[in-house]
Amino acid sequence: MKRTAPADDCQQRSLCPADLPALMQLYRMVMAALPDASMFRLAGGPEVFFANHFGERGESLGMFFGDTLVAYGALTLPRAGDVGNYANDLGWPPGRAASVALLSAAMVSPEHRRLGLHGTLIEARIARAAALGKPDLLVRAAPANHASRQAVVERGFALIWLGVQADGSLRHIFWRPSDRVATLGDEAALVWVEAQDLAAQQRLLSNGLVGVRARLTDAAIGFAPAGAVGS
């Protein structure tokens, strides 16, 4: 049954290997509903990715209505040299790269969107990373994925990188500390760029600005000097 409002009976818990069939079913539903399958990729394929997030290298969090898994979020705990560690795209030194946590995947059943489940999973993973002592959080999103960008920026992440990653995906990368938001002082000083103008975004990032706002009306991104955010 399709939900049309937030429901208090949605339960959240950590996932284990016994949840793999439910994860695969959710994955297939999400992929079938995407207008562009390249917007969502799981490193190594879904089976490998899910299996890698039940232990010390990663954790999985699910949200359920009754026995039905309706949303999923992954927290990856990579090593410095891992190909899928977004810190390597940023050129961070090994010590810092080894201490990051990645909000590496999230899925919500098409019939259970707009209930705040994605945001709840972001907040839960931020809290979990802080509990694990991870100082830096990174998350990536396809530039065309306006909903994901809005969700992470609203929760204190700043857009700090745009480029093609090792798996061939064109992605934004967002950063925030685990213990506070990446905030901006003077909103009046923002430079707004259209969501589809990737060249302008790349130019601003190269000039030391970072994306700190995402406008609801047209998905434009507001940029500010990196010094106003604190990295």
mmCIF file of C-alpha atoms in Angstrom:
data_model
loop_
_atom_site.group_PDB
_atom_site.id
_atom_site.type_symbol
_atom_site.label_atom_id
_atom_site.label_comp_id
_atom_site.label_asym_id
_atom_site.label_seq_id
_atom_site.Cartn_x
_atom_site.Cartn_y
_atom_site.Cartn_z
ATOM 1 C CA MET A 1 0.000 0.000 0.000
ATOM 2 C CA LYS A 2 1.325 3.427 -0.917
ATOM 3 C CA ARG A 3 1.998 5.754 2.003
ATOM 4 C CA THR A 4 1.117 9.430 1.587
ATOM 5 C CA ALA A 5 2.318 10.822 4.943
ATOM 6 C CA PRO A 6 5.096 10.083 7.437
ATOM 7 C CA ALA A 7 4.247 6.991 9.462
ATOM 8 C CA ASP A 8 5.255 6.348 13.056
ATOM 9 C CA ASP A 9 5.133 2.615 12.469
ATOM 10 C CA CYS A 10 8.218 2.671 10.206
ATOM 11 C CA GLN A 11 10.912 0.737 12.066
ATOM 12 C CA GLN A 12 14.663 1.247 11.666
ATOM 13 C CA ARG A 13 17.307 -1.415 12.265
ATOM 14 C CA SER A 14 20.735 -2.645 11.183
ATOM 15 C CA LEU A 15 20.694 -5.203 8.382
ATOM 16 C CA CYS A 16 22.423 -8.577 8.173
ATOM 17 C CA PRO A 17 23.062 -11.192 5.440
ATOM 18 C CA ALA A 18 19.569 -12.626 5.964
ATOM 19 C CA ASP A 19 18.221 -9.352 4.558
ATOM 20 C CA LEU A 20 19.922 -9.813 1.161
ATOM 21 C CA PRO A 21 16.769 -10.996 -0.673
ATOM 22 C CA ALA A 22 14.842 -7.968 0.563
ATOM 23 C CA LEU A 23 17.714 -5.666 -0.440
ATOM 24 C CA MET A 24 17.815 -7.114 -3.930
ATOM 25 C CA GLN A 25 14.063 -6.717 -4.309
ATOM 26 C CA LEU A 26 14.256 -3.071 -3.213
ATOM 27 C CA TYR A 27 17.199 -2.485 -5.567
ATOM 28 C CA ARG A 28 15.284 -3.872 -8.554
ATOM 29 C CA MET A 29 12.278 -1.666 -7.811
ATOM 30 C CA VAL A 30 14.442 1.438 -7.483
ATOM 31 C CA MET A 31 16.371 0.757 -10.690
ATOM 32 C CA ALA A 32 13.188 0.095 -12.656
ATOM 33 C CA ALA A 33 11.841 3.508 -11.643
ATOM 34 C CA LEU A 34 14.967 5.515 -12.540
ATOM 35 C CA PRO A 35 14.840 7.586 -15.723
ATOM 36 C CA ASP A 36 18.614 7.142 -16.064
ATOM 37 C CA ALA A 37 20.255 4.023 -14.592
ATOM 38 C CA SER A 38 23.663 5.755 -14.485
ATOM 39 C CA MET A 39 22.369 7.930 -11.640
ATOM 40 C CA PHE A 40 22.735 5.007 -9.241
ATOM 41 C CA ARG A 41 25.693 2.616 -9.248
ATOM 42 C CA LEU A 42 26.848 0.187 -6.592
ATOM 43 C CA ALA A 43 30.550 -0.671 -6.644
ATOM 44 C CA GLY A 44 31.079 -4.240 -7.775
ATOM 45 C CA GLY A 45 27.387 -4.743 -8.486
ATOM 46 C CA PRO A 46 24.529 -4.956 -5.980
ATOM 47 C CA GLU A 47 25.228 -8.430 -4.599
ATOM 48 C CA VAL A 48 28.888 -7.643 -3.890
ATOM 49 C CA PHE A 49 28.117 -4.192 -2.523
ATOM 50 C CA PHE A 50 25.440 -5.381 -0.108
ATOM 51 C CA ALA A 51 27.602 -8.304 1.080
ATOM 52 C CA ASN A 52 30.449 -5.873 1.833
ATOM 53 C CA HIS A 53 28.276 -3.818 4.180
ATOM 54 C CA PHE A 54 27.640 -6.316 6.959
ATOM 55 C CA GLY A 55 30.956 -6.061 8.806
ATOM 56 C CA GLU A 56 33.963 -3.965 9.729
ATOM 57 C CA ARG A 57 34.289 -2.387 6.258
ATOM 58 C CA GLY A 58 30.704 -1.214 6.098
ATOM 59 C CA GLU A 59 27.298 -1.150 7.746
ATOM 60 C CA SER A 60 23.732 -1.244 6.404
ATOM 61 C CA LEU A 61 20.636 0.383 7.822
ATOM 62 C CA GLY A 62 17.096 -0.451 6.762
ATOM 63 C CA MET A 63 13.659 1.001 7.346
ATOM 64 C CA PHE A 64 10.624 -1.271 7.417
ATOM 65 C CA PHE A 65 6.869 -1.035 7.305
ATOM 66 C CA GLY A 66 5.980 -4.267 9.004
ATOM 67 C CA ASP A 67 8.174 -6.923 7.376
ATOM 68 C CA THR A 68 8.706 -4.932 4.179
ATOM 69 C CA LEU A 69 12.024 -3.176 3.597
ATOM 70 C CA VAL A 70 11.161 0.219 2.107
ATOM 71 C CA ALA A 71 14.415 2.178 2.454
ATOM 72 C CA TYR A 72 18.131 1.441 2.775
ATOM 73 C CA GLY A 73 21.277 3.371 3.612
ATOM 74 C CA ALA A 74 24.901 2.202 3.539
ATOM 75 C CA LEU A 75 27.830 3.517 5.575
ATOM 76 C CA THR A 76 31.173 2.513 4.051
ATOM 77 C CA LEU A 77 34.342 2.488 6.176
ATOM 78 C CA PRO A 78 37.099 2.414 3.549
ATOM 79 C CA ARG A 79 40.846 2.092 3.742
ATOM 80 C CA ALA A 80 42.975 4.925 2.392
ATOM 81 C CA GLY A 81 43.941 3.128 -0.812
ATOM 82 C CA ASP A 82 40.531 1.722 -1.701
ATOM 83 C CA VAL A 83 39.494 2.598 -5.250
ATOM 84 C CA GLY A 84 36.029 3.520 -4.020
ATOM 85 C CA ASN A 85 37.257 5.924 -1.330
ATOM 86 C CA TYR A 86 36.007 9.365 -2.399
ATOM 87 C CA ALA A 87 38.801 10.976 -0.379
ATOM 88 C CA ASN A 88 41.211 9.914 -3.116
ATOM 89 C CA ASP A 89 39.312 12.040 -5.644
ATOM 90 C CA LEU A 90 39.865 14.978 -3.302
ATOM 91 C CA GLY A 91 43.610 14.342 -3.020
ATOM 92 C CA TRP A 92 43.497 13.920 0.746
ATOM 93 C CA PRO A 93 46.594 12.448 2.446
ATOM 94 C CA PRO A 94 46.427 8.761 3.458
ATOM 95 C CA GLY A 95 45.960 9.497 7.148
ATOM 96 C CA ARG A 96 42.855 11.565 6.552
ATOM 97 C CA ALA A 97 41.581 9.280 3.794
ATOM 98 C CA ALA A 98 41.769 6.302 6.147
ATOM 99 C CA SER A 99 39.511 7.959 8.705
ATOM 100 C CA VAL A 100 36.547 8.924 6.532
ATOM 101 C CA ALA A 101 33.076 7.411 6.462
ATOM 102 C CA LEU A 102 31.110 7.364 3.219
ATOM 103 C CA LEU A 103 27.362 7.668 2.939
ATOM 104 C CA SER A 104 27.754 5.457 -0.068
ATOM 105 C CA ALA A 105 24.275 4.364 -1.109
ATOM 106 C CA ALA A 106 20.652 5.061 -0.320
ATOM 107 C CA MET A 107 17.439 3.703 -1.795
ATOM 108 C CA VAL A 108 13.779 4.394 -1.064
ATOM 109 C CA SER A 109 10.956 2.374 -2.555
ATOM 110 C CA PRO A 110 9.180 4.445 -5.238
ATOM 111 C CA GLU A 111 5.903 4.001 -3.352
ATOM 112 C CA HIS A 112 7.349 5.316 -0.105
ATOM 113 C CA ARG A 113 9.042 8.518 -1.207
ATOM 114 C CA ARG A 114 8.357 11.995 0.182
ATOM 115 C CA LEU A 115 7.935 10.564 3.657
ATOM 116 C CA GLY A 116 11.299 11.790 4.937
ATOM 117 C CA LEU A 117 12.860 8.315 4.916
ATOM 118 C CA HIS A 118 15.927 9.384 2.922
ATOM 119 C CA GLY A 119 16.610 12.242 5.306
ATOM 120 C CA THR A 120 16.151 9.990 8.314
ATOM 121 C CA LEU A 121 18.729 7.576 6.910
ATOM 122 C CA ILE A 122 21.197 10.412 6.290
ATOM 123 C CA GLU A 123 20.850 11.608 9.872
ATOM 124 C CA ALA A 124 21.135 8.091 11.271
ATOM 125 C CA ARG A 125 24.358 7.464 9.361
ATOM 126 C CA ILE A 126 25.835 10.801 10.428
ATOM 127 C CA ALA A 127 25.179 9.828 14.036
ATOM 128 C CA ARG A 128 26.638 6.370 13.516
ATOM 129 C CA ALA A 129 29.818 7.756 11.918
ATOM 130 C CA ALA A 130 30.253 10.150 14.830
ATOM 131 C CA ALA A 131 29.816 7.251 17.266
ATOM 132 C CA LEU A 132 32.542 5.366 15.401
ATOM 133 C CA GLY A 133 34.894 8.338 15.750
ATOM 134 C CA LYS A 134 34.998 9.208 12.053
ATOM 135 C CA PRO A 135 35.810 12.926 11.729
ATOM 136 C CA ASP A 136 34.968 13.371 8.038
ATOM 137 C CA LEU A 137 31.879 12.304 6.114
ATOM 138 C CA LEU A 138 31.675 12.154 2.335
ATOM 139 C CA VAL A 139 28.746 11.458 0.059
ATOM 140 C CA ARG A 140 28.452 11.533 -3.703
ATOM 141 C CA ALA A 141 25.543 12.132 -6.054
ATOM 142 C CA ALA A 142 24.988 12.398 -9.782
ATOM 143 C CA PRO A 143 24.775 16.081 -10.798
ATOM 144 C CA ALA A 144 21.293 15.419 -12.199
ATOM 145 C CA ASN A 145 20.093 13.968 -8.898
ATOM 146 C CA HIS A 146 18.588 17.138 -7.484
ATOM 147 C CA ALA A 147 16.670 15.384 -4.707
ATOM 148 C CA SER A 148 19.793 13.789 -3.235
ATOM 149 C CA ARG A 149 21.727 17.044 -3.464
ATOM 150 C CA GLN A 150 18.955 18.897 -1.646
ATOM 151 C CA ALA A 151 18.797 16.235 1.059
ATOM 152 C CA VAL A 152 22.515 16.273 1.886
ATOM 153 C CA VAL A 153 22.965 20.040 1.659
ATOM 154 C CA GLU A 154 20.012 20.535 4.013
ATOM 155 C CA ARG A 155 21.861 18.319 6.498
ATOM 156 C CA GLY A 156 25.078 20.286 6.543
ATOM 157 C CA PHE A 157 27.082 18.871 3.636
ATOM 158 C CA ALA A 158 28.981 21.176 1.265
ATOM 159 C CA LEU A 159 29.664 20.430 -2.394
ATOM 160 C CA ILE A 160 33.464 20.381 -2.776
ATOM 161 C CA TRP A 161 34.242 18.387 -5.948
ATOM 162 C CA LEU A 162 32.884 17.613 -9.403
ATOM 163 C CA GLY A 163 34.476 15.108 -11.772
ATOM 164 C CA VAL A 164 34.657 11.597 -13.165
ATOM 165 C CA GLN A 165 35.495 8.945 -10.586
ATOM 166 C CA ALA A 166 37.451 5.729 -11.087
ATOM 167 C CA ASP A 167 34.319 3.783 -12.025
ATOM 168 C CA GLY A 168 33.589 6.233 -14.844
ATOM 169 C CA SER A 169 30.746 8.011 -13.028
ATOM 170 C CA LEU A 170 30.359 11.782 -13.230
ATOM 171 C CA ARG A 171 29.651 12.803 -9.652
ATOM 172 C CA HIS A 172 29.453 15.614 -7.158
ATOM 173 C CA ILE A 173 31.196 14.917 -3.835
ATOM 174 C CA PHE A 174 29.917 16.557 -0.640
ATOM 175 C CA TRP A 175 31.724 16.861 2.708
ATOM 176 C CA ARG A 176 30.876 17.667 6.312
ATOM 177 C CA PRO A 177 32.437 16.953 9.708
ATOM 178 C CA SER A 178 30.637 14.291 11.710
ATOM 179 C CA ASP A 179 30.219 16.569 14.726
ATOM 180 C CA ARG A 180 28.846 19.733 13.108
ATOM 181 C CA VAL A 181 27.414 21.091 9.884
ATOM 182 C CA ALA A 182 29.473 22.799 7.222
ATOM 183 C CA THR A 183 27.888 26.220 7.610
ATOM 184 C CA LEU A 184 27.965 29.577 5.896
ATOM 185 C CA GLY A 185 27.818 32.974 7.532
ATOM 186 C CA ASP A 186 26.553 35.446 4.889
ATOM 187 C CA GLU A 187 23.883 33.979 2.620
ATOM 188 C CA ALA A 188 23.625 37.281 0.743
ATOM 189 C CA ALA A 189 27.103 36.665 -0.686
ATOM 190 C CA LEU A 190 26.178 33.407 -2.435
ATOM 191 C CA VAL A 191 26.923 32.896 -6.126
ATOM 192 C CA TRP A 192 24.034 30.960 -7.668
ATOM 193 C CA VAL A 193 24.639 28.569 -10.565
ATOM 194 C CA GLU A 194 22.107 26.593 -12.567
ATOM 195 C CA ALA A 195 22.061 22.884 -11.753
ATOM 196 C CA GLN A 196 22.871 21.889 -15.338
ATOM 197 C CA ASP A 197 25.767 24.350 -15.756
ATOM 198 C CA LEU A 198 28.559 21.940 -14.834
ATOM 199 C CA ALA A 199 31.265 24.087 -16.433
ATOM 200 C CA ALA A 200 30.405 27.030 -14.180
ATOM 201 C CA GLN A 201 30.306 24.755 -11.130
ATOM 202 C CA GLN A 202 33.714 23.336 -11.993
ATOM 203 C CA ARG A 203 35.114 26.822 -12.458
ATOM 204 C CA LEU A 204 33.859 27.988 -9.065
ATOM 205 C CA LEU A 205 35.179 24.873 -7.331
ATOM 206 C CA SER A 206 38.574 25.402 -8.975
ATOM 207 C CA ASN A 207 38.562 28.993 -7.703
ATOM 208 C CA GLY A 208 38.100 27.949 -4.088
ATOM 209 C CA LEU A 209 34.324 28.148 -3.729
ATOM 210 C CA VAL A 210 32.084 25.352 -2.460
ATOM 211 C CA GLY A 211 28.377 24.659 -2.833
ATOM 212 C CA VAL A 212 26.480 25.316 0.390
ATOM 213 C CA ARG A 213 22.844 25.768 -0.685
ATOM 214 C CA ALA A 214 20.482 23.960 -3.057
ATOM 215 C CA ARG A 215 17.420 25.906 -4.138
ATOM 216 C CA LEU A 216 14.114 24.051 -4.179
ATOM 217 C CA THR A 217 12.467 26.023 -6.966
ATOM 218 C CA ASP A 218 14.981 25.418 -9.756
ATOM 219 C CA ALA A 219 17.654 23.149 -8.157
ATOM 220 C CA ALA A 220 20.271 25.898 -8.519
ATOM 221 C CA ILE A 221 23.369 25.647 -6.311
ATOM 222 C CA GLY A 222 24.623 28.486 -4.119
ATOM 223 C CA PHE A 223 28.408 28.766 -3.817
ATOM 224 C CA ALA A 224 30.516 30.541 -1.194
ATOM 225 C CA PRO A 225 34.239 30.835 -0.440
ATOM 226 C CA ALA A 226 35.567 27.674 1.156
ATOM 227 C CA GLY A 227 36.851 29.701 4.084
ATOM 228 C CA ALA A 228 33.263 30.476 5.073
ATOM 229 C CA VAL A 229 32.583 26.765 5.473
ATOM 230 C CA GLY A 230 35.620 25.537 7.324
ATOM 231 C CA SER A 231 37.493 22.458 6.114
#
